[in-house]
Coordinates of N, CA and C in Angstrom, one line a residue:
M14 N 73.7 -34.0 37.9 CA 74.2 -33.2 39.0 C 75.4 -33.9 39.6
A15 N 76.1 -33.2 40.4 CA 77.3 -33.7 41.1 C 76.8 -34.9 42.0
G16 N 77.6 -36.0 42.0 CA 77.2 -37.1 42.8 C 76.5 -38.2 42.1
Q17 N 76.1 -37.9 40.8 CA 75.4 -38.9 40.1 C 76.4 -39.9 39.6
A18 N 75.9 -41.1 39.3 CA 76.8 -42.2 38.8 C 77.3 -41.8 37.4
D19 N 78.6 -42.1 37.1 CA 79.2 -41.8 35.8 C 78.9 -43.0 34.9
N20 N 78.0 -42.9 34.0 CA 77.6 -44.0 33.1 C 78.3 -44.0 31.8
R21 N 79.3 -43.1 31.6 CA 80.0 -43.0 30.4 C 80.8 -44.3 30.1
A22 N 81.1 -44.6 28.9 CA 81.9 -45.7 28.5 C 83.3 -45.5 29.1
P23 N 84.0 -46.6 29.4 CA 85.4 -46.5 29.9 C 86.3 -45.6 29.1
Y24 N 86.3 -45.7 27.8 CA 87.2 -44.9 27.0 C 86.9 -43.4 27.1
A25 N 85.5 -43.1 27.3 CA 85.1 -41.7 27.4 C 85.6 -41.2 28.8
K26 N 85.6 -42.0 29.8 CA 86.0 -41.6 31.1 C 87.5 -41.3 31.1
I27 N 88.3 -42.1 30.4 CA 89.7 -41.9 30.3 C 90.0 -40.6 29.5
A28 N 89.3 -40.4 28.4 CA 89.5 -39.2 27.6 C 89.1 -38.0 28.3
A29 N 88.0 -38.0 29.1 CA 87.6 -36.9 29.9 C 88.6 -36.5 31.0
H30 N 89.2 -37.5 31.6 CA 90.3 -37.3 32.6 C 91.4 -36.5 32.0
Y31 N 91.9 -36.9 30.8 CA 93.0 -36.2 30.2 C 92.6 -34.9 29.6
T32 N 91.4 -34.8 29.1 CA 90.9 -33.5 28.6 C 91.0 -32.5 29.7
E33 N 90.5 -32.8 30.9 CA 90.6 -31.9 32.1 C 92.0 -31.5 32.4
L34 N 93.0 -32.5 32.4 CA 94.4 -32.2 32.7 C 95.0 -31.3 31.7
I35 N 94.6 -31.5 30.4 CA 95.2 -30.7 29.3 C 94.6 -29.3 29.3
T36 N 93.3 -29.2 29.3 CA 92.7 -27.9 29.2 C 92.9 -27.0 30.4
S37 N 93.1 -27.6 31.6 CA 93.4 -26.8 32.8 C 94.9 -26.4 32.9
G38 N 95.7 -27.0 32.0 CA 97.1 -26.6 32.0 C 98.0 -27.5 32.9
Q39 N 97.3 -28.5 33.5 CA 98.1 -29.4 34.4 C 99.1 -30.3 33.6
L40 N 98.7 -30.6 32.3 CA 99.6 -31.2 31.4 C 100.0 -30.2 30.3
E41 N 101.2 -29.8 30.3 CA 101.7 -28.7 29.4 C 101.9 -29.2 28.0
P42 N 101.8 -28.3 27.0 CA 102.1 -28.7 25.6 C 103.5 -29.4 25.6
G43 N 103.6 -30.5 24.8 CA 104.8 -31.2 24.6 C 104.9 -32.4 25.5
T44 N 104.1 -32.4 26.6 CA 104.1 -33.6 27.5 C 103.6 -34.8 26.7
L45 N 104.2 -36.0 27.0 CA 103.8 -37.2 26.4 C 102.8 -38.0 27.4
L46 N 101.7 -38.4 26.8 CA 100.8 -39.2 27.6 C 101.3 -40.7 27.7
P47 N 100.8 -41.4 28.7 CA 101.2 -42.8 28.8 C 100.9 -43.6 27.6
S48 N 101.7 -44.6 27.4 CA 101.5 -45.5 26.2 C 100.1 -46.2 26.3
I49 N 99.7 -46.8 25.2 CA 98.4 -47.6 25.2 C 98.5 -48.7 26.3
K50 N 99.6 -49.4 26.3 CA 99.8 -50.5 27.3 C 99.7 -50.0 28.7
N51 N 100.4 -48.8 29.0 CA 100.4 -48.3 30.4 C 99.0 -47.8 30.7
L52 N 98.3 -47.2 29.8 CA 97.0 -46.7 30.0 C 96.0 -47.9 30.4
A53 N 96.2 -48.9 29.6 CA 95.3 -50.1 29.8 C 95.6 -50.7 31.2
E54 N 96.8 -50.7 31.6 CA 97.1 -51.3 32.9 C 96.6 -50.4 34.0
E55 N 96.8 -49.0 33.9 CA 96.5 -48.1 34.9 C 94.9 -48.0 35.1
W56 N 94.2 -48.1 34.0 CA 92.7 -48.0 34.1 C 92.0 -49.3 34.1
K57 N 92.8 -50.4 34.0 CA 92.3 -51.8 34.1 C 91.3 -52.0 32.9
V58 N 91.7 -51.6 31.7 CA 90.8 -51.8 30.5 C 91.7 -52.5 29.5
S59 N 91.0 -52.8 28.4 CA 91.7 -53.5 27.3 C 92.6 -52.5 26.5
T60 N 93.6 -52.9 25.8 CA 94.4 -52.0 25.0 C 93.5 -51.3 23.9
A61 N 92.5 -52.0 23.4 CA 91.6 -51.5 22.4 C 90.8 -50.3 23.0
T62 N 90.4 -50.4 24.3 CA 89.7 -49.3 24.9 C 90.7 -48.1 25.2
A63 N 91.9 -48.4 25.6 CA 92.9 -47.4 25.8 C 93.2 -46.6 24.5
E64 N 93.3 -47.4 23.4 CA 93.6 -46.8 22.1 C 92.4 -45.9 21.6
K65 N 91.2 -46.3 21.9 CA 90.0 -45.6 21.6 C 90.0 -44.2 22.3
A66 N 90.4 -44.2 23.6 CA 90.5 -43.0 24.4 C 91.5 -42.0 23.8
L67 N 92.7 -42.5 23.4 CA 93.7 -41.7 22.8 C 93.2 -41.1 21.4
R68 N 92.5 -42.0 20.7 CA 92.0 -41.6 19.4 C 90.9 -40.4 19.6
K69 N 90.1 -40.5 20.6 CA 89.2 -39.4 20.9 C 89.9 -38.1 21.2
L70 N 91.0 -38.2 22.0 CA 91.7 -37.0 22.3 C 92.4 -36.4 21.0
R71 N 92.8 -37.3 20.1 CA 93.4 -36.8 18.8 C 92.3 -36.1 18.0
N72 N 91.1 -36.8 17.9 CA 90.0 -36.2 17.1 C 89.6 -34.8 17.7
E73 N 89.8 -34.6 18.9 CA 89.4 -33.3 19.5 C 90.5 -32.3 19.4
G74 N 91.6 -32.7 18.8 CA 92.7 -31.7 18.6 C 93.5 -31.4 19.8
L75 N 93.4 -32.3 20.9 CA 94.2 -32.0 22.1 C 95.6 -32.6 22.1
V76 N 95.7 -33.7 21.3 CA 97.0 -34.4 21.3 C 97.3 -34.8 19.8
R77 N 98.5 -35.2 19.6 CA 98.9 -35.8 18.3 C 99.8 -37.0 18.5
G78 N 99.7 -37.9 17.6 CA 100.6 -39.1 17.7 C 101.8 -38.9 16.9
I79 N 103.0 -39.2 17.5 CA 104.3 -39.1 16.9 C 104.8 -40.5 16.7
H80 N 105.0 -40.9 15.5 CA 105.5 -42.3 15.2 C 106.8 -42.6 15.9
G81 N 106.8 -43.7 16.7 CA 108.0 -44.1 17.4 C 108.3 -43.3 18.7
I82 N 107.5 -42.4 19.0 CA 107.7 -41.6 20.2 C 106.5 -41.7 21.2
G83 N 105.3 -41.4 20.7 CA 104.1 -41.5 21.6 C 103.1 -40.4 21.3
T84 N 102.3 -40.1 22.2 CA 101.2 -39.2 22.1 C 101.5 -37.9 22.8
E85 N 101.6 -36.8 22.1 CA 102.1 -35.5 22.6 C 100.9 -34.5 22.8
V86 N 100.9 -33.8 23.9 CA 99.9 -32.8 24.2 C 100.1 -31.6 23.3
L87 N 99.1 -31.1 22.7 CA 99.2 -29.9 21.8 C 98.8 -28.6 22.6
D88 N 99.3 -27.5 22.1 CA 98.9 -26.2 22.7 C 97.8 -25.6 21.8
Q89 N 96.6 -25.7 22.2 CA 95.5 -25.2 21.4 C 94.4 -24.7 22.2
P90 N 93.8 -23.5 22.0 CA 92.7 -23.0 22.8 C 91.5 -24.0 22.7
A91 N 90.8 -24.1 23.8 CA 89.6 -24.9 23.8 C 88.5 -24.2 22.9
P92 N 87.6 -24.9 22.3 CA 86.5 -24.2 21.6 C 85.6 -23.4 22.5
M93 N 84.9 -22.5 21.9 CA 84.0 -21.7 22.8 C 82.9 -22.5 23.3
S94 N 82.3 -22.1 24.4 CA 81.2 -22.8 25.0 C 79.9 -22.0 24.8
S95 N 78.8 -22.6 24.7 CA 77.5 -21.8 24.5 C 76.7 -22.0 25.8
G96 N 75.6 -21.2 25.9 CA 74.7 -21.4 27.0 C 74.1 -22.7 27.1
S97 N 73.8 -23.3 26.0 CA 73.2 -24.6 26.0 C 74.2 -25.7 26.5
Q98 N 75.4 -25.6 26.0 CA 76.5 -26.5 26.5 C 76.7 -26.4 28.0
R99 N 76.7 -25.1 28.5 CA 76.8 -24.9 29.9 C 75.7 -25.5 30.7
Q100 N 74.4 -25.4 30.1 CA 73.3 -26.0 30.8 C 73.5 -27.5 30.8
D101 N 73.9 -28.1 29.7 CA 74.1 -29.6 29.7 C 75.2 -30.0 30.7
R102 N 76.3 -29.2 30.8 CA 77.3 -29.5 31.8 C 76.8 -29.4 33.2
G103 N 76.0 -28.4 33.5 CA 75.4 -28.2 34.8 C 74.6 -29.4 35.2
H104 N 73.8 -29.9 34.3 CA 73.0 -31.1 34.6 C 73.9 -32.3 34.8
R105 N 74.9 -32.4 34.0 CA 75.7 -33.6 34.0 C 76.7 -33.7 35.2
T106 N 77.3 -32.5 35.5 CA 78.4 -32.5 36.4 C 78.2 -31.6 37.7
G107 N 77.1 -30.8 37.6 CA 76.9 -29.8 38.7 C 77.6 -28.5 38.6
S108 N 78.4 -28.4 37.5 CA 79.1 -27.1 37.3 C 78.9 -26.8 35.8
S109 N 78.7 -25.5 35.5 CA 78.5 -25.1 34.1 C 79.8 -24.7 33.4
W110 N 80.9 -24.7 34.2 CA 82.2 -24.3 33.6 C 82.7 -25.5 32.8
G111 N 83.4 -25.2 31.7 CA 84.1 -26.2 30.9 C 85.5 -26.5 31.6
S112 N 86.2 -27.5 31.1 CA 87.5 -27.8 31.7 C 88.4 -26.6 31.5
G113 N 89.0 -26.2 32.6 CA 89.9 -25.1 32.6 C 89.3 -23.7 32.5
E114 N 88.0 -23.6 32.5 CA 87.3 -22.3 32.4 C 87.1 -21.7 33.8
R115 N 87.0 -20.4 33.8 CA 86.6 -19.6 35.0 C 85.8 -18.4 34.4
S116 N 85.1 -17.8 35.3 CA 84.3 -16.6 34.9 C 84.6 -15.4 35.7
D117 N 84.5 -14.2 35.2 CA 84.7 -13.0 35.9 C 83.9 -11.9 35.3
S118 N 84.0 -10.7 35.8 CA 83.3 -9.5 35.2 C 81.8 -9.7 35.2
H119 N 81.3 -10.3 36.3 CA 79.9 -10.5 36.5 C 79.2 -9.1 36.7
Q120 N 78.2 -8.9 35.9 CA 77.4 -7.6 36.0 C 75.9 -8.0 35.8
A121 N 75.1 -7.2 36.5 CA 73.6 -7.4 36.4 C 72.9 -6.1 36.5
A122 N 71.8 -5.9 35.8 CA 71.1 -4.7 35.9 C 69.7 -4.9 35.3
V123 N 68.7 -4.1 35.7 CA 67.4 -4.1 35.1 C 67.4 -3.0 34.0
V124 N 67.2 -3.3 32.8 CA 67.3 -2.4 31.6 C 66.1 -2.5 30.8
S125 N 65.9 -1.7 29.8 CA 64.9 -1.8 28.8 C 65.2 -2.8 27.7
A126 N 64.3 -3.6 27.4 CA 64.6 -4.7 26.4 C 64.8 -4.2 25.0
P127 N 66.0 -4.4 24.4 CA 66.2 -4.1 23.0 C 65.2 -4.9 22.1
A128 N 65.0 -4.5 20.9 CA 64.0 -5.2 20.0 C 64.3 -6.7 19.9
E129 N 65.5 -7.0 19.6 CA 65.9 -8.4 19.4 C 65.5 -9.3 20.6
V130 N 65.9 -8.7 21.8 CA 65.6 -9.4 23.0 C 64.2 -9.5 23.3
A131 N 63.4 -8.4 23.1 CA 62.0 -8.4 23.3 C 61.3 -9.5 22.5
Q132 N 61.7 -9.6 21.2 CA 61.1 -10.6 20.3 C 61.4 -12.0 20.8
A133 N 62.6 -12.2 21.2 CA 63.0 -13.6 21.7 C 62.3 -13.9 23.0
L134 N 62.0 -13.0 23.9 CA 61.4 -13.3 25.2 C 59.9 -13.1 25.1
D135 N 59.4 -12.7 23.9 CA 57.9 -12.5 23.7 C 57.4 -11.5 24.7
I136 N 58.1 -10.3 24.7 CA 57.6 -9.2 25.6 C 57.6 -8.0 24.7
Q137 N 57.1 -6.9 25.2 CA 57.0 -5.6 24.4 C 58.4 -5.0 24.4
P138 N 58.9 -4.4 23.3 CA 60.1 -3.7 23.3 C 60.1 -2.6 24.3
G139 N 61.2 -2.4 25.1 CA 61.3 -1.4 26.1 C 60.8 -1.9 27.4
S140 N 60.3 -3.1 27.5 CA 59.8 -3.6 28.8 C 61.1 -3.9 29.7
D141 N 60.9 -3.9 31.0 CA 62.0 -4.1 31.9 C 62.5 -5.6 31.7
V142 N 63.8 -5.7 31.7 CA 64.3 -7.1 31.6 C 65.7 -7.1 32.4
I143 N 66.0 -8.2 32.9 CA 67.2 -8.4 33.7 C 68.3 -8.8 32.7
R144 N 69.4 -8.0 32.7 CA 70.6 -8.4 31.8 C 71.7 -8.8 32.8
R145 N 72.1 -10.1 32.6 CA 73.2 -10.6 33.4 C 74.3 -11.0 32.4
S146 N 75.5 -10.5 32.7 CA 76.7 -10.8 31.7 C 77.9 -11.2 32.5
R147 N 78.7 -12.0 31.9 CA 80.0 -12.4 32.5 C 80.9 -12.8 31.3
V148 N 82.2 -13.0 31.7 CA 83.2 -13.3 30.7 C 83.8 -14.7 31.1
Y149 N 83.8 -15.7 30.2 CA 84.4 -17.0 30.4 C 85.8 -17.0 29.8
R150 N 86.7 -17.4 30.6 CA 88.1 -17.5 30.2 C 88.8 -18.8 30.4
D151 N 89.8 -19.1 29.7 CA 90.7 -20.2 30.0 C 92.1 -19.7 29.9
R152 N 93.1 -20.5 30.0 CA 94.5 -20.0 30.0 C 94.9 -19.4 28.7
H153 N 94.1 -19.5 27.6 CA 94.5 -18.8 26.4 C 93.8 -17.5 26.2
G154 N 92.9 -17.1 27.1 CA 92.2 -15.9 27.0 C 90.7 -16.0 27.1
I155 N 89.9 -15.1 26.4 CA 88.5 -15.1 26.5 C 87.9 -16.3 25.6
V156 N 87.1 -17.1 26.3 CA 86.4 -18.2 25.6 C 85.1 -17.6 25.0
A157 N 84.4 -16.8 25.8 CA 83.1 -16.2 25.3 C 82.7 -15.1 26.3
H158 N 82.1 -14.1 25.7 CA 81.3 -13.1 26.5 C 79.9 -13.6 26.5
S159 N 79.3 -13.7 27.6 CA 78.0 -14.3 27.7 C 77.0 -13.4 28.4
T160 N 75.8 -13.2 27.8 CA 74.8 -12.3 28.3 C 73.5 -13.1 28.4
S161 N 72.9 -13.1 29.6 CA 71.5 -13.7 29.8 C 70.5 -12.6 30.0
W162 N 69.4 -12.7 29.2 CA 68.3 -11.7 29.3 C 67.1 -12.5 29.9
I163 N 66.6 -11.9 31.0 CA 65.6 -12.6 31.8 C 64.4 -11.6 32.0
P164 N 63.2 -12.0 31.8 CA 62.0 -11.1 32.1 C 62.1 -10.7 33.5
A165 N 61.8 -9.4 33.7 CA 62.0 -8.8 35.0 C 61.1 -9.4 36.1
R166 N 60.0 -10.1 35.7 CA 59.1 -10.6 36.7 C 59.7 -11.7 37.5
Y167 N 60.8 -12.4 36.9 CA 61.5 -13.4 37.7 C 62.4 -12.8 38.7
G168 N 62.7 -11.5 38.6 CA 63.5 -10.9 39.6 C 62.8 -10.6 40.9
K169 N 61.5 -10.6 40.8 CA 60.6 -10.4 42.0 C 60.6 -11.7 42.8
L170 N 60.7 -12.8 42.1 CA 60.7 -14.1 42.8 C 62.1 -14.4 43.3
I171 N 63.1 -14.0 42.5 CA 64.5 -14.3 42.8 C 65.3 -13.0 42.8
P172 N 65.4 -12.2 43.8 CA 66.1 -10.9 43.8 C 67.5 -11.0 43.4
Q173 N 68.2 -12.1 43.7 CA 69.6 -12.1 43.4 C 69.9 -12.1 41.9
L174 N 68.9 -12.4 41.0 CA 69.1 -12.3 39.6 C 69.6 -11.0 39.1
A175 N 69.2 -9.9 39.9 CA 69.5 -8.6 39.4 C 70.7 -8.0 40.2
T176 N 71.5 -8.9 40.8 CA 72.7 -8.4 41.6 C 73.9 -8.9 40.8
S177 N 75.0 -8.1 40.9 CA 76.2 -8.3 40.1 C 77.2 -9.3 40.8
E178 N 76.7 -10.4 41.3 CA 77.5 -11.4 41.9 C 77.2 -12.7 41.3
R179 N 78.1 -13.7 41.5 CA 77.7 -15.0 41.0 C 76.5 -15.5 41.7
L180 N 75.7 -16.3 41.0 CA 74.5 -16.8 41.6 C 74.8 -17.9 42.6
T181 N 74.1 -18.0 43.7 CA 74.2 -19.1 44.6 C 73.0 -20.0 44.6
G182 N 73.1 -21.3 44.8 CA 72.0 -22.2 44.8 C 71.6 -22.7 43.5
G183 N 72.4 -22.5 42.5 CA 72.1 -23.0 41.1 C 72.3 -22.0 40.0
T184 N 72.1 -22.4 38.8 CA 72.1 -21.4 37.7 C 70.8 -20.6 37.7
S185 N 70.7 -19.6 36.8 CA 69.5 -18.8 36.7 C 68.3 -19.7 36.3
L186 N 68.6 -20.6 35.4 CA 67.5 -21.5 34.9 C 67.0 -22.4 36.0
Q187 N 68.0 -23.0 36.8 CA 67.6 -23.8 37.9 C 66.8 -23.1 39.0
L188 N 67.2 -21.8 39.3 CA 66.6 -21.0 40.3 C 65.2 -20.7 39.8
I189 N 65.0 -20.3 38.6 CA 63.7 -20.0 38.1 C 62.7 -21.2 38.1
A190 N 63.3 -22.3 37.7 CA 62.5 -23.6 37.7 C 62.0 -23.9 39.2
Q191 N 62.9 -23.7 40.1 CA 62.6 -24.0 41.5 C 61.6 -23.0 42.0
A192 N 61.7 -21.8 41.7 CA 60.8 -20.7 42.2 C 59.4 -20.8 41.6
T193 N 59.3 -21.2 40.3 CA 58.0 -21.3 39.7 C 57.4 -22.7 39.7
G194 N 58.2 -23.7 40.0 CA 57.7 -25.1 39.9 C 57.5 -25.5 38.5
R195 N 58.1 -24.8 37.5 CA 57.9 -25.2 36.1 C 59.3 -25.5 35.5
P196 N 59.6 -26.7 35.3 CA 60.9 -27.1 34.7 C 61.1 -26.5 33.3
I197 N 62.3 -26.4 32.9 CA 62.6 -26.0 31.5 C 62.4 -27.2 30.6
S198 N 61.5 -27.1 29.6 CA 61.1 -28.2 28.8 C 61.9 -28.3 27.5
H199 N 62.3 -27.2 26.9 CA 63.1 -27.3 25.7 C 63.8 -25.9 25.4
R200 N 64.7 -25.9 24.4 CA 65.4 -24.7 24.1 C 65.6 -24.6 22.6
V201 N 65.8 -23.4 22.1 CA 66.0 -23.2 20.7 C 67.4 -22.6 20.5
D202 N 68.3 -23.2 19.8 CA 69.7 -22.7 19.6 C 69.9 -22.2 18.2
T203 N 70.7 -21.2 18.1 CA 71.1 -20.7 16.8 C 72.6 -20.4 16.8
A204 N 73.3 -20.5 15.7 CA 74.7 -20.2 15.6 C 74.9 -19.4 14.3
S205 N 75.8 -18.4 14.4 CA 76.0 -17.6 13.2 C 77.5 -17.0 13.3
A206 N 78.0 -16.6 12.2 CA 79.3 -16.0 12.1 C 79.1 -14.5 11.8
R207 N 79.6 -13.6 12.6 CA 79.4 -12.2 12.4 C 80.7 -11.4 12.5
L208 N 80.8 -10.3 11.7 CA 81.9 -9.5 11.8 C 82.0 -8.8 13.1
L209 N 83.2 -8.5 13.5 CA 83.4 -7.8 14.8 C 82.9 -6.3 14.6
T210 N 82.0 -5.9 15.4 CA 81.6 -4.5 15.5 C 82.4 -3.9 16.6
P211 N 82.4 -2.5 16.7 CA 83.1 -1.9 17.8 C 82.5 -2.3 19.2
E212 N 81.2 -2.6 19.2 CA 80.6 -3.0 20.5 C 81.1 -4.4 20.9
Y213 N 81.1 -5.3 19.9 CA 81.6 -6.7 20.1 C 83.1 -6.6 20.6
A214 N 83.9 -5.8 19.9 CA 85.3 -5.7 20.2 C 85.5 -5.3 21.7
Q215 N 84.7 -4.3 22.1 CA 84.8 -3.8 23.5 C 84.5 -4.9 24.5
L216 N 83.4 -5.7 24.2 CA 83.0 -6.8 25.1 C 84.1 -7.9 25.2
L217 N 84.8 -8.1 24.1 CA 85.9 -9.1 24.0 C 87.3 -8.5 24.4
E218 N 87.3 -7.3 24.9 CA 88.5 -6.6 25.4 C 89.5 -6.4 24.3
L219 N 89.0 -6.1 23.1 CA 89.9 -5.8 21.9 C 89.9 -4.3 21.6
N220 N 90.8 -3.9 20.8 CA 90.8 -2.5 20.4 C 89.7 -2.3 19.4
P221 N 88.7 -1.4 19.8 CA 87.5 -1.2 19.0 C 87.8 -0.4 17.7
V222 N 89.0 0.3 17.7 CA 89.4 1.1 16.5 C 89.9 0.2 15.4
H223 N 90.7 -0.8 15.8 CA 91.4 -1.7 14.9 C 91.1 -3.2 15.3
P224 N 89.8 -3.6 15.3 CA 89.5 -5.0 15.7 C 90.0 -6.0 14.6
P225 N 90.2 -7.3 15.0 CA 90.5 -8.3 14.1 C 89.5 -8.4 12.9
T226 N 89.9 -8.8 11.8 CA 89.0 -8.8 10.6 C 88.3 -10.1 10.5
D227 N 88.8 -11.2 11.2 CA 88.1 -12.5 11.1 C 86.7 -12.4 11.8
P228 N 85.7 -13.1 11.3 CA 84.4 -13.1 12.0 C 84.5 -13.9 13.3
V229 N 83.5 -13.7 14.2 CA 83.5 -14.5 15.4 C 82.1 -15.2 15.4
V230 N 82.1 -16.3 16.3 CA 80.9 -17.1 16.4 C 80.0 -16.5 17.4
V231 N 78.7 -16.4 17.1 CA 77.7 -15.9 18.0 C 76.6 -16.9 18.1
M232 N 76.4 -17.4 19.4 CA 75.4 -18.4 19.7 C 74.3 -17.8 20.5
T233 N 73.1 -18.2 20.2 CA 71.9 -17.7 21.0 C 71.2 -19.0 21.5
A234 N 70.5 -18.9 22.6 CA 69.7 -20.0 23.1 C 68.5 -19.4 23.8
K235 N 67.4 -19.9 23.4 CA 66.1 -19.5 24.0 C 65.5 -20.6 24.9
F236 N 65.3 -20.4 26.2 CA 64.9 -21.5 27.1 C 63.4 -21.3 27.4
V237 N 62.7 -22.4 27.3 CA 61.2 -22.4 27.4 C 60.8 -23.4 28.5
D238 N 59.8 -23.0 29.4 CA 59.4 -23.9 30.4 C 58.2 -24.7 29.9
I239 N 57.7 -25.6 30.8 CA 56.7 -26.6 30.4 C 55.3 -25.9 30.0
E240 N 55.2 -24.7 30.4 CA 53.9 -24.0 30.0 C 54.1 -23.1 28.8
G241 N 55.3 -23.1 28.2 CA 55.5 -22.4 27.0 C 56.1 -21.0 27.2
N242 N 56.4 -20.6 28.5 CA 57.0 -19.3 28.8 C 58.5 -19.3 28.5
V243 N 58.9 -18.3 27.8 CA 60.3 -18.1 27.5 C 60.9 -17.4 28.8
V244 N 61.8 -18.2 29.5 CA 62.3 -17.7 30.7 C 63.7 -17.0 30.6
E245 N 64.4 -17.3 29.5 CA 65.7 -16.7 29.4 C 66.2 -16.8 27.9
Y246 N 66.9 -15.7 27.5 CA 67.4 -15.7 26.2 C 68.9 -15.4 26.4
G247 N 69.8 -16.3 25.9 CA 71.2 -16.2 26.1 C 71.9 -15.9 24.8
V248 N 72.9 -15.0 24.9 CA 73.7 -14.6 23.7 C 75.2 -14.8 24.1
D249 N 75.9 -15.7 23.4 CA 77.3 -15.9 23.6 C 78.1 -15.5 22.5
L250 N 79.1 -14.6 22.7 CA 80.0 -14.1 21.7 C 81.3 -14.7 21.9
G251 N 81.7 -15.5 20.9 CA 83.0 -16.3 21.0 C 84.2 -15.4 20.9
G252 N 85.2 -15.7 21.6 CA 86.5 -15.0 21.6 C 87.2 -15.2 20.2
P253 N 88.1 -14.3 19.9 CA 88.8 -14.4 18.6 C 89.5 -15.7 18.5
G254 N 89.4 -16.3 17.3 CA 90.1 -17.6 17.1 C 89.3 -18.8 17.6
R255 N 88.2 -18.6 18.3 CA 87.5 -19.7 18.9 C 86.5 -20.3 17.9
T256 N 86.4 -21.6 17.9 CA 85.4 -22.3 17.1 C 84.3 -22.9 18.0
W257 N 83.2 -23.2 17.4 CA 82.2 -23.9 18.2 C 82.2 -25.4 17.7
R258 N 82.2 -26.3 18.7 CA 82.3 -27.7 18.4 C 81.3 -28.5 19.3
T259 N 80.6 -29.4 18.7 CA 79.7 -30.3 19.4 C 80.1 -31.7 19.0
E260 N 79.7 -32.6 19.9 CA 80.0 -34.1 19.7 C 78.8 -34.9 20.1
S261 N 78.4 -35.8 19.3 CA 77.3 -36.7 19.7 C 77.6 -38.1 19.1
E262 N 76.9 -39.1 19.8 CA 77.1 -40.4 19.4 C 76.3 -40.7 18.2
V263 N 76.8 -41.5 17.3 CA 76.1 -41.9 16.1 C 75.8 -43.4 16.1
T264 N 74.6 -43.8 16.1 CA 74.3 -45.2 16.1 C 73.7 -45.6 14.8
S265 N 74.0 -46.9 14.4 CA 73.5 -47.4 13.1 C 72.3 -48.2 13.3

């Protein structure tokens, strides 16, 4: 959460700082980053640490090295973000938004559960369920269209879940955990590539008659509390040209 100590390695802190500046548009494409020597002096780290930070940015496709010139910022859309990644960011930083992201088009309603959603939430098809949707964007366009499906019983505990405004006091998962006293214990993630249907095209604000032919990434996440109750099923539809990327430390 916000205010927690930042225990990341120094190179990761440097890389995260420049990632934020690049993806938010504060550093425009073509801008040169400080040299390794200048980075090391500014951040009071070794040149090896500064070089590792720049290498991380290169590996993430945010910059490129130009021999004899320096490290240049590239113009490239950020990868799509999934519900699970937003949950991780919320725990780590207090905000579920990625660098340079914002959300709009928030909508909520109580509807009948489609078969896929009912199966994921372990409820009967046609049962009442809260559908919350929003669009995540960055300066390149839509990152993802995100829908959260929540059993209607949680709406009785937290009425704002069924209102078409941004939630206050935390994410839906945090609010449910606080209201029930049952923390989220685990989640089940899936990823697939799907062809654009007219419905998907409409959600992504594309022409449904002539949508792009390239497939899009669809991520789902099922969140389960400590008593085994499925409290939310999230479906994230990636914007055109977006890829899904994760990063983890590898130890030998």
